[in-house]
Amino acid sequence: MAEHQPFKVHQPPEIIVLGPPSVFKVYDKQFSSRFRVLRPWESPLSLPQFLAAGAQNTQAALISGGFRFTSSVLHHLPSIRLVVTTSAGINHIDLVECRRRGIAVANAASIFSADVADLAVGLLLDVLRRISAGNRFVKSGLWPVQGAYPLGFKLGGKKVGIVGLGSIGLYVAKRLEAFGCAISYSSRKEKPSVSYAFYPDICKLAANSDILVICCALTEQTHHMINREVLLALGKEGVLVNIARGAVVDEKELVSCLQNGEISGAGLDVFENEPSVPKELYELDNVVLSPHFAVFTEESMWDLYELMCGNLEAFFSNKPLLSLIPEE
Amino acid sequence: MAEHQPFKVHQPPEIIVLGPPSVFKVYDKQFSSRFRVLRPWESPLSLPQFLAAGAQNTQAALISGGFRFTSSVLHHLPSIRLVVTTSAGINHIDLVECRRRGIAVANAASIFSADVADLAVGLLLDVLRRISAGNRFVKSGLWPVQGAYPLGFKLGGKKVGIVGLGSIGLYVAKRLEAFGCAISYSSRKEKPSVSYAFYPDICKLAANSDILVICCALTEQTHHMINREVLLALGKEGVLVNIARGAVVDEKELVSCLQNGEISGAGLDVFENEPSVPKELYELDNVVLSPHFAVFTEESMWDLYELMCGNLEAFFSNKPLLSLIPEE
């Protein structure tokens, strides 16, 4: 075929999209102009049937953070050499199996960290200063009828404990320092690069904090780490913010503490069984809930689109990946 | 009577409270244990009758920011030598008449500035990241039904124009710098102490900003300064935050720009005819409204109580006032 090359129509490289991720839905057209996209979710076939029929030579996959990329999926994708996930977390990917098969893994790196930290501060300000509740009060016409609104709480001077001082936690700390908060943190290891007080014990961190902001990854160690004991240590004037993963907190205990005034309020972007949210929280004005949208801004979606394409194109042109997960 | 002094019950000094201010309502008991308080609002008499009957020897007044302390009120208070207002602003006080009568004036100084700046940032984050709207979405059970929520907007990288770089404006700037915003400002005069870009022309500031935060005092010069021209210069992706005074903005034009998508959103704590709020704004998810509560936190109320008492007690013991408004 070499003699025909000058006339050959350039075929874009083929990728399989699994999930599909939000960023793909937003930038479907742009992705589809740069790659030949296999779309199992549009097919009447089951995923294994689809993969068997059409993906035996596919070398790269773009997957959502919610798609479990297990060894059984890999079994149906014998030619895969790259998987790119649109999430920062990679606990949905069977890394061991990927390593065994020589498959490179790339992720969203810290592209979302600033947006997630911003939402943490936004939720915290909303809880302390009663913004959502005040907005509802004004928009339901109650201001002229009921007059002055209950007092909120000042952010400045508060002791903030950050649980997990990765890139998100560091951004949260930087922002809250500008508001005059005193920062301390817990983490697997003390970070020599920061001067914030370090508490290896999460209960001690809670006991010494007015506010806890959960910024850690969900692992076996962090599952239900924020339990009743930690919440009681935070205390009845304490506020919890969670923008990490729902299951880091024992949600049942959190609901009970909020209902009984054992903590003062909460701002939650994540839940244990999303999109299901404990209905007991619906009526509480001191609890602000958002639909796990901390990473979802127009700007971060565009940045993510570029990073995802950058990884895929680097792979197809044998260049170094932009956000390769290094082998440990 | 000098010979009876050892047995004389100590009479606390007398003050008259006019308004009454919120901080007085919150700390009535504490004020009343330190001062003998005249309470015209509890009397069936009209204010002039009350003052004529019982306040002819009263030397100090504690007044709210909403109480107009005019020459006609002063006419009924011949012994007054101090007026302390619980507000930062003093445009409700007839300063000329106070000067003429040798009456000292003290205010809340910059005690509220951090809280007001915090609310400005909270409203801005709420508008950009759709927090109130997301909270309503989750709490009305729509998440499992409708799925993903519309994308918000990133705060980092935005160009923020601060209108009025006093203590509140400076606090807003400091906070937003920590989020990665680029700050510029307009003001009566350029401030040599800061490195932010200065725009003497408010329209040029708006044209060069993604976000305008109104932090200036309401004066004849700033009344309706944010008019249709400024809003159109801010543009259809622009966001307005007002935590200053409602009448700095031409509210009718603002409502029209929001309804027609001529600007992108707004966070408003203040309105032209409070507590009346334009009903057209009630249904707009991109508009977050709060009931002029930027200064109302538990902590600032306590600080204000202490500052107010400090001024009153300094006056009665002939010490320098803590927050005297200097004669110009």
XYZ file of C-alpha atoms in Angstrom:
656
model
C 0.000 0.000 0.000
C 3.029 2.248 0.336
C 2.704 3.530 -3.232
C -0.785 4.855 -2.414
C 0.193 6.765 0.694
C 0.121 10.266 -0.861
C -3.547 9.714 -1.697
C -4.542 7.856 1.435
C -7.102 9.668 3.580
C -5.571 10.200 7.024
C -7.319 7.895 9.454
C -7.386 9.316 12.961
C -6.275 6.842 15.649
C -8.940 4.677 17.289
C -9.876 4.925 20.951
C -12.557 3.275 23.023
C -14.506 5.455 25.420
C -15.887 3.776 28.525
C -18.230 5.394 30.995
C -18.569 7.717 29.121
C -16.944 10.554 31.096
C -18.611 13.985 31.429
C -15.755 15.645 29.581
C -16.440 13.374 26.630
C -20.107 14.314 26.614
C -19.195 18.014 26.685
C -16.489 17.732 24.001
C -17.820 14.772 21.979
C -17.491 16.677 18.679
C -13.924 17.755 19.376
C -12.835 14.288 20.523
C -14.525 12.750 17.490
C -12.684 15.061 15.110
C -9.333 13.939 16.546
C -10.015 10.241 17.173
C -12.115 7.442 15.770
C -14.279 6.784 18.815
C -15.783 3.423 19.716
C -19.028 4.028 21.642
C -20.220 0.887 23.429
C -22.998 2.768 25.257
C -24.711 3.476 21.921
C -24.691 -0.183 20.924
C -27.441 -2.725 21.622
C -24.683 -5.280 22.324
C -23.510 -6.047 25.853
C -20.086 -4.620 26.658
C -18.259 -7.978 26.283
C -20.046 -8.600 22.971
C -19.206 -5.096 21.771
C -15.552 -5.449 22.736
C -15.294 -8.898 21.114
C -16.880 -7.639 17.906
C -15.077 -4.330 17.441
C -12.277 -3.561 19.878
C -9.788 -6.358 19.447
C -7.190 -4.029 17.899
C -7.963 -0.911 19.939
C -4.868 0.350 21.707
C -6.153 3.197 23.893
C -9.099 3.693 26.256
C -10.550 6.874 27.728
C -12.542 6.027 30.862
C -14.563 7.853 33.489
C -13.797 7.809 37.202
C -16.940 5.759 37.716
C -16.028 2.996 35.236
C -14.465 -0.061 36.899
C -11.561 -1.012 34.669
C -11.143 -4.566 35.938
C -9.158 -7.560 34.735
C -12.315 -8.955 33.131
C -12.697 -5.787 31.009
C -8.995 -6.021 30.149
C -9.503 -9.627 29.122
C -11.785 -8.371 26.327
C -9.317 -5.676 25.213
C -6.216 -7.641 24.244
C -4.477 -4.818 22.331
C -4.884 -2.051 24.894
C -1.607 -0.315 25.782
C -2.951 2.924 27.340
C -5.796 3.775 29.666
C -6.516 7.417 30.395
C -8.954 8.185 33.198
C -10.670 11.549 33.476
C -10.479 11.369 37.286
C -7.647 12.219 39.638
C -8.289 9.008 41.588
C -7.274 5.668 40.073
C -8.839 3.233 42.547
C -11.334 2.085 39.861
C -8.453 0.711 37.759
C -6.874 -2.704 38.332
C -3.334 -1.342 38.405
C -1.708 -4.694 39.083
C -3.261 -6.210 35.983
C -2.330 -3.131 33.932
C 1.295 -3.412 35.047
C 1.315 -7.122 34.215
C 0.070 -6.425 30.701
C 2.396 -3.437 30.196
C -0.470 -0.964 29.990
C 0.350 2.684 30.761
C -2.098 4.572 32.990
C -2.631 8.340 32.899
C -5.034 10.429 34.972
C -6.328 13.981 35.422
C -3.333 14.807 37.649
C -4.068 17.857 39.835
C -6.091 19.683 37.176
C -9.144 19.832 39.457
C -7.415 20.710 42.719
C -8.027 24.459 42.674
C -11.698 24.069 41.728
C -12.250 21.489 44.450
C -10.518 23.695 47.036
C -12.644 26.657 45.908
C -15.830 24.677 46.429
C -14.633 23.596 49.888
C -14.221 27.267 50.848
C -17.530 28.152 49.196
C -19.402 25.455 51.122
C -17.702 26.512 54.363
C -18.577 30.188 53.880
C -22.102 29.167 52.962
C -22.554 27.140 56.169
C -20.957 29.746 58.474
C -22.600 32.791 56.888
C -25.933 31.083 56.037
C -25.791 32.131 52.394
C -28.034 29.464 50.836
C -30.509 29.793 53.687
C -30.430 33.609 53.427
C -30.968 33.380 49.681
C -34.019 31.176 50.221
C -35.274 33.570 52.927
C -35.049 36.583 50.615
C -36.385 34.785 47.529
C -39.418 33.497 49.362
C -40.329 37.062 50.312
C -39.803 36.547 54.060
C -37.433 39.462 54.702
C -40.088 42.213 54.922
C -42.277 39.890 57.005
C -39.809 38.423 59.503
C -37.106 41.112 59.592
C -33.614 40.435 60.867
C -32.024 37.079 60.071
C -30.238 34.947 62.720
C -26.552 35.753 63.185
C -23.930 33.762 61.295
C -20.369 32.935 62.311
C -17.090 34.606 61.414
C -14.550 32.616 59.382
C -11.504 34.618 60.520
C -9.751 33.274 63.587
C -11.216 29.791 63.240
C -8.996 26.748 63.731
C -9.228 24.629 60.585
C -8.080 21.023 60.530
C -7.328 19.709 57.055
C -7.597 15.947 56.692
C -5.173 14.976 53.927
C -2.684 17.611 52.833
C -2.302 16.744 49.148
C -2.691 19.314 46.378
C -6.354 20.008 47.266
C -5.593 20.308 50.984
C -2.721 22.690 50.310
C -4.957 24.892 48.133
C -7.625 24.917 50.863
C -4.981 25.911 53.431
C -3.642 28.728 51.257
C -7.130 30.153 50.716
C -8.173 29.914 54.368
C -4.958 31.527 55.574
C -5.996 34.615 53.598
C -9.204 34.681 55.679
C -7.204 34.628 58.904
C -7.749 30.977 59.810
C -5.207 28.926 61.776
C -4.368 25.755 59.841
C -3.402 22.336 61.129
C -3.626 18.956 59.427
C -3.494 15.215 59.609
C -1.922 13.058 56.959
C -0.231 9.674 56.563
C 3.099 11.408 57.104
C 4.164 14.801 58.409
C 5.040 17.203 55.564
C 8.381 18.880 56.213
C 7.621 21.525 53.552
C 4.834 23.213 55.561
C 4.744 24.912 58.939
C 1.160 23.951 59.841
C 0.698 21.945 63.059
C 0.604 18.209 62.327
C -1.664 15.792 64.198
C -1.057 12.124 63.459
C -4.259 11.362 65.406
C -7.466 12.410 63.654
C -9.378 12.659 66.953
C -6.819 15.064 68.355
C -6.986 17.117 65.166
C -10.785 17.279 65.502
C -10.591 18.200 69.190
C -8.257 21.074 68.320
C -10.304 22.344 65.362
C -13.445 24.442 64.863
C -13.716 23.179 61.308
C -12.636 19.948 59.605
C -12.156 19.893 55.833
C -11.872 16.380 54.377
C -9.421 16.350 51.449
C -7.967 12.818 51.554
C -8.278 9.948 49.110
C -10.725 7.123 49.855
C -8.713 4.030 50.756
C -9.225 1.065 53.051
C -7.511 3.120 55.761
C -9.678 6.230 55.313
C -13.034 4.423 54.909
C -15.344 5.709 57.699
C -12.318 7.410 59.285
C -14.607 10.307 60.275
C -16.671 8.292 62.730
C -18.816 9.234 65.702
C -15.790 9.636 67.970
C -14.153 12.129 65.600
C -17.410 14.070 65.175
C -17.926 14.311 68.933
C -14.311 15.503 69.275
C -15.067 18.219 66.690
C -17.898 19.197 68.991
C -21.185 21.018 68.969
C -19.780 24.242 67.549
C -17.798 22.370 64.892
C -18.382 22.353 61.150
C -17.510 19.532 58.751
C -16.776 20.061 55.047
C -16.361 17.053 52.761
C -15.275 17.444 49.149
C -13.302 14.173 49.072
C -15.384 10.984 48.954
C -18.600 10.270 50.838
C -17.393 7.036 52.428
C -14.511 8.757 54.249
C -17.297 9.814 56.633
C -19.647 7.446 58.425
C -22.696 9.128 56.935
C -25.224 7.579 59.313
C -23.316 8.957 62.314
C -22.909 12.340 60.618
C -26.665 12.601 60.045
C -27.327 11.695 63.651
C -24.794 14.268 64.947
C -26.338 16.984 62.755
C -29.875 16.109 63.810
C -28.944 16.150 67.486
C -26.827 19.312 67.386
C -23.714 17.326 68.278
C -21.932 19.277 65.558
C -22.994 22.705 64.304
C -23.205 22.274 60.539
C -21.842 20.672 57.391
C -21.074 21.417 53.759
C -21.113 18.231 51.684
C -20.365 17.715 48.008
C -20.032 13.929 48.326
C -22.133 11.139 49.801
C -21.856 7.439 50.477
C -24.487 6.327 47.946
C -24.611 9.059 45.317
C -26.870 10.324 43.897
C -28.859 9.184 46.895
C -28.602 11.643 49.803
C -29.965 11.154 53.347
C -33.353 12.865 53.338
C -32.928 13.863 56.986
C -30.501 16.530 55.730
C -33.000 18.183 53.364
C -34.653 20.277 56.067
C -31.494 21.413 57.878
C -30.535 25.028 57.098
C -27.119 24.487 58.682
C -26.318 21.822 56.105
C -25.412 22.791 52.537
C -25.433 20.025 49.942
C -24.107 20.020 46.392
C -24.363 17.283 43.756
C -20.703 16.132 43.659
C -19.850 18.939 41.275
C -16.596 20.234 42.803
C -14.633 19.508 39.616
C -17.294 20.675 37.198
C -16.425 24.100 35.873
C -16.348 25.152 32.225
C -12.674 25.981 32.605
C -11.610 22.690 34.204
C -13.594 20.700 31.596
C -11.647 22.451 28.846
C -8.324 21.899 30.655
C -9.265 18.260 31.130
C -10.207 17.872 27.458
C -6.800 19.214 26.461
C -4.942 17.011 28.943
C -6.847 13.893 27.852
C -6.174 14.600 24.153
C -2.573 15.465 24.969
C -2.081 12.069 26.595
C -3.785 10.186 23.763
C -1.887 12.025 21.041
C 1.419 11.636 22.878
C 0.748 7.899 23.024
C -0.045 7.596 19.311
C 3.050 9.574 18.364
C 5.351 7.740 20.793
C 5.976 10.792 22.954
C 6.048 10.866 26.767
C 2.593 10.957 28.376
C 1.608 14.210 30.085
C 0.202 12.682 33.273
C 1.547 9.147 33.443
C 1.037 7.348 36.755
C 4.570 6.177 37.563
C 5.152 2.533 38.476
C 5.824 2.275 42.199
C -23.979 64.343 100.619
C -20.208 63.784 100.660
C -20.343 62.229 104.096
C -22.646 59.474 102.766
C -20.445 58.479 99.880
C -19.101 55.206 101.356
C -22.687 53.955 101.598
C -23.962 55.382 98.335
C -25.071 52.750 95.831
C -22.992 53.229 92.684
C -25.242 54.629 89.975
C -24.139 53.509 86.497
C -23.957 56.342 83.960
C -27.047 57.087 81.904
C -27.242 56.611 78.133
C -30.041 56.915 75.652
C -30.387 54.192 73.031
C -31.943 55.192 69.722
C -32.883 52.794 66.951
C -32.374 50.493 68.828
C -29.345 48.837 67.178
C -29.158 45.051 66.691
C -26.147 44.816 68.976
C -28.225 46.369 71.741
C -30.999 43.845 71.231
C -28.467 40.987 71.389
C -26.619 42.372 74.437
C -29.449 44.265 76.182
C -28.744 42.584 79.512
C -25.023 43.311 79.384
C -25.527 46.956 78.336
C -28.131 47.369 81.050
C -25.789 46.080 83.732
C -23.182 48.692 82.790
C -25.419 51.675 81.989
C -28.754 53.093 83.007
C -30.508 52.812 79.642
C -33.260 55.126 78.441
C -35.544 53.169 76.077
C -37.793 55.484 74.073
C -39.097 52.613 71.891
C -40.736 51.026 74.950
C -42.560 54.216 75.871
C -46.050 55.228 74.726
C -44.719 58.799 74.376
C -43.570 60.203 71.037
C -39.803 60.562 70.774
C -39.815 64.363 71.327
C -42.146 63.918 74.351
C -39.931 61.154 75.727
C -36.776 63.207 75.303
C -38.387 66.313 76.854
C -39.620 64.310 79.836
C -36.591 62.203 80.644
C -33.440 62.909 78.648
C -32.626 66.539 79.379
C -29.492 65.622 81.334
C -28.435 62.598 79.265
C -24.905 63.009 78.001
C -24.371 59.992 75.725
C -26.378 58.312 72.964
C -25.953 54.902 71.374
C -27.629 54.868 67.969
C -28.179 52.439 65.108
C -27.002 53.019 61.540
C -30.626 53.399 60.511
C -31.489 56.131 63.046
C -31.324 59.630 61.540
C -29.538 61.720 64.152
C -30.658 65.127 62.895
C -30.485 68.638 64.299
C -34.126 68.323 65.377
C -33.278 65.259 67.509
C -30.273 67.137 68.886
C -32.545 70.042 69.739
C -34.336 67.737 72.213
C -31.093 66.442 73.740
C -29.425 69.584 75.124
C -26.862 67.794 77.326
C -25.577 65.278 74.788
C -21.778 65.301 74.441
C -21.220 61.914 72.765
C -22.979 59.952 70.094
C -21.788 56.412 69.330
C -23.159 54.749 66.228
C -23.057 50.983 65.780
C -22.431 51.417 62.040
C -19.226 52.083 60.145
C -21.017 54.725 58.039
C -21.907 58.083 59.607
C -24.058 59.618 56.860
C -27.153 59.343 59.111
C -25.585 61.801 61.598
C -25.726 65.577 61.201
C -21.987 66.028 61.668
C -22.031 69.791 61.171
C -24.537 70.251 63.967
C -22.583 67.860 66.216
C -19.396 69.856 65.626
C -21.231 73.116 66.375
C -22.490 71.734 69.673
C -19.127 70.144 70.595
C -20.497 66.614 70.433
C -17.956 63.816 69.878
C -18.901 61.113 67.359
C -17.612 57.523 67.462
C -18.436 54.662 65.107
C -17.853 50.944 64.560
C -14.545 51.712 62.823
C -13.446 48.785 60.629
C -14.739 46.112 62.997
C -16.992 44.656 60.295
C -14.595 44.809 57.348
C -13.379 41.212 57.435
C -16.903 39.809 57.795
C -18.175 41.942 54.931
C -15.249 40.890 52.722
C -15.901 37.238 53.621
C -19.518 37.533 52.549
C -18.454 39.174 49.275
C -16.233 36.160 48.524
C -18.964 33.775 49.678
C -21.555 35.357 47.392
C -19.093 35.335 44.493
C -18.219 31.651 44.976
C -21.912 30.891 45.308
C -22.755 32.585 41.995
C -19.803 31.107 40.054
C -20.058 27.608 41.501
C -23.898 27.526 41.755
C -23.833 26.527 45.412
C -27.268 27.797 46.510
C -28.837 26.458 43.324
C -27.051 23.114 43.742
C -28.177 22.924 47.358
C -31.776 23.482 46.277
C -31.356 20.877 43.501
C -30.108 18.220 45.943
C -32.578 19.083 48.705
C -35.555 18.885 46.399
C -34.546 15.337 45.452
C -33.759 16.189 41.813
C -30.238 14.723 41.647
C -31.245 11.060 41.150
C -33.930 12.189 38.674
C -32.069 14.722 36.523
C -28.458 13.587 36.938
C -25.514 15.860 36.196
C -25.828 19.542 37.079
C -24.838 22.354 34.658
C -21.167 23.360 34.795
C -20.098 26.275 36.974
C -17.232 28.695 36.468
C -13.730 28.726 37.918
C -12.743 31.579 40.236
C -8.978 31.285 39.645
C -7.614 33.401 36.827
C -10.566 35.786 36.836
C -9.982 39.524 36.584
C -11.638 41.171 39.566
C -12.333 44.893 39.659
C -12.813 46.280 43.163
C -14.846 49.468 43.340
C -13.606 51.349 46.398
C -10.368 50.141 47.960
C -11.008 50.948 51.627
C -10.571 48.394 54.398
C -13.292 46.098 52.990
C -11.933 46.332 49.447
C -8.427 45.538 50.636
C -9.676 42.474 52.527
C -11.573 41.303 49.422
C -8.426 41.753 47.338
C -6.275 39.806 49.783
C -8.744 36.905 49.840
C -9.211 36.764 46.074
C -5.478 36.879 45.428
C -5.241 33.591 47.340
C -7.697 32.111 44.799
C -5.486 33.220 41.902
C -7.533 36.228 40.801
C -5.964 39.300 39.163
C -6.996 42.416 41.087
C -7.540 45.940 39.832
C -9.562 48.760 41.358
C -11.168 52.140 41.058
C -11.214 54.678 43.827
C -11.366 58.436 44.343
C -7.582 58.480 44.387
C -4.871 56.039 43.372
C -3.430 54.198 46.412
C 0.360 54.309 46.353
C 0.533 51.506 48.959
C -0.816 48.802 46.608
C 0.419 47.374 43.325
C -3.022 46.590 41.843
C -3.870 48.272 38.539
C -5.794 51.517 39.109
C -8.617 52.668 36.820
C -9.898 56.180 37.501
C -12.744 55.418 35.058
C -15.316 52.925 36.358
C -16.380 51.940 32.813
C -12.816 51.062 31.902
C -12.484 49.045 35.116
C -15.680 47.147 34.209
C -14.526 46.551 30.634
C -11.273 45.068 31.934
C -12.923 42.883 34.605
C -14.762 39.543 34.685
C -16.126 40.394 38.122
C -16.942 43.698 39.843
C -17.113 43.832 43.645
C -18.719 46.995 44.994
C -17.045 48.076 48.255
C -17.393 51.870 48.235
C -19.380 54.178 50.506
C -22.703 55.559 49.298
C -22.266 59.265 48.597
C -23.752 61.753 46.147
C -20.885 60.848 43.814
C -21.390 57.076 44.012
C -25.217 57.088 43.853
C -26.187 54.980 40.795
C -22.531 54.923 39.740
C -23.036 51.336 38.529
C -25.401 52.245 35.717
C -26.388 50.547 32.474
C -23.222 51.673 30.730
C -20.990 50.125 33.410
C -22.998 46.890 33.400
C -22.758 46.571 29.619
C -19.008 47.217 29.872
C -18.793 44.368 32.410
C -20.449 42.263 29.741
C -22.492 39.127 29.322
C -19.971 36.867 31.069
C -19.507 39.345 33.915
C -20.598 38.953 37.522
C -21.508 41.764 39.935
C -21.186 41.497 43.720
C -22.569 44.265 45.939
C -21.982 44.281 49.675
C -21.795 48.102 49.929
C -25.107 49.943 49.610
C -27.972 49.161 47.240
C -28.172 52.631 45.744
C -24.583 52.535 44.431
C -26.158 50.379 41.693
C -29.025 51.451 39.479
C -31.142 48.486 40.555
C -33.687 48.787 37.762
C -30.955 48.557 35.147
C -29.282 45.693 36.995
C -32.523 43.701 37.008
C -32.966 44.326 33.309
C -29.371 43.275 32.503
C -29.793 40.070 34.542
C -33.122 39.241 32.925
C -31.735 39.776 29.437
C -28.440 37.962 29.970
C -26.499 41.202 29.489
C -24.457 40.195 32.522
C -23.986 36.629 33.720
C -24.918 36.754 37.399
C -24.965 38.691 40.648
C -24.501 38.257 44.386
C -26.314 40.970 46.310
C -26.473 41.635 50.042
C -27.886 45.164 49.632
C -30.798 46.711 47.762
C -32.184 50.137 46.986
C -35.364 49.789 49.047
C -34.610 47.228 51.738
C -36.202 45.004 52.847
C -38.014 45.197 49.535
C -36.198 43.253 46.791
C -37.075 43.178 43.078
C -39.246 40.090 42.621
C -37.852 39.553 39.122
C -34.684 38.274 40.823
C -36.463 35.569 42.835
C -36.527 33.036 39.991
C -32.965 33.572 38.721
C -30.571 30.785 39.776
C -27.597 32.907 38.712
C -28.532 35.556 41.286
C -27.830 34.978 44.983
C -29.528 37.316 47.446
C -28.911 37.813 51.157
C -30.800 40.014 53.633
C -28.147 42.728 54.235
C -26.460 40.542 56.830
C -22.798 40.974 55.858
C -21.902 42.403 59.283
C -24.050 40.041 61.309
C -21.900 37.358 62.871
C -21.888 36.301 66.510
C -18.229 37.279 66.723
C -18.596 40.761 65.212
C -21.631 41.468 67.432
C -19.509 40.707 70.484
C -16.595 42.805 69.186
C -19.045 45.614 68.478
C -20.573 45.344 71.952
C -17.121 45.682 73.482
C -16.161 48.609 71.252
C -19.426 50.430 71.978
C -19.042 49.943 75.749
C -15.397 50.896 75.503
C -16.302 54.206 73.887
C -19.069 54.934 76.377
C -16.942 54.067 79.398
C -13.970 56.038 78.077
C -16.285 59.045 77.731
C -17.651 58.751 81.263
C -14.149 58.406 82.724
C -12.672 61.191 80.603
C -10.383 58.908 78.648
C -9.740 59.054 74.885
C -12.490 57.447 72.787
C -11.593 54.186 71.040
C -13.068 55.039 67.647
C -13.520 58.797 67.575
C -14.336 60.295 64.178
C -11.690 63.022 63.892
C -12.756 66.562 62.964
C -11.752 67.276 59.379
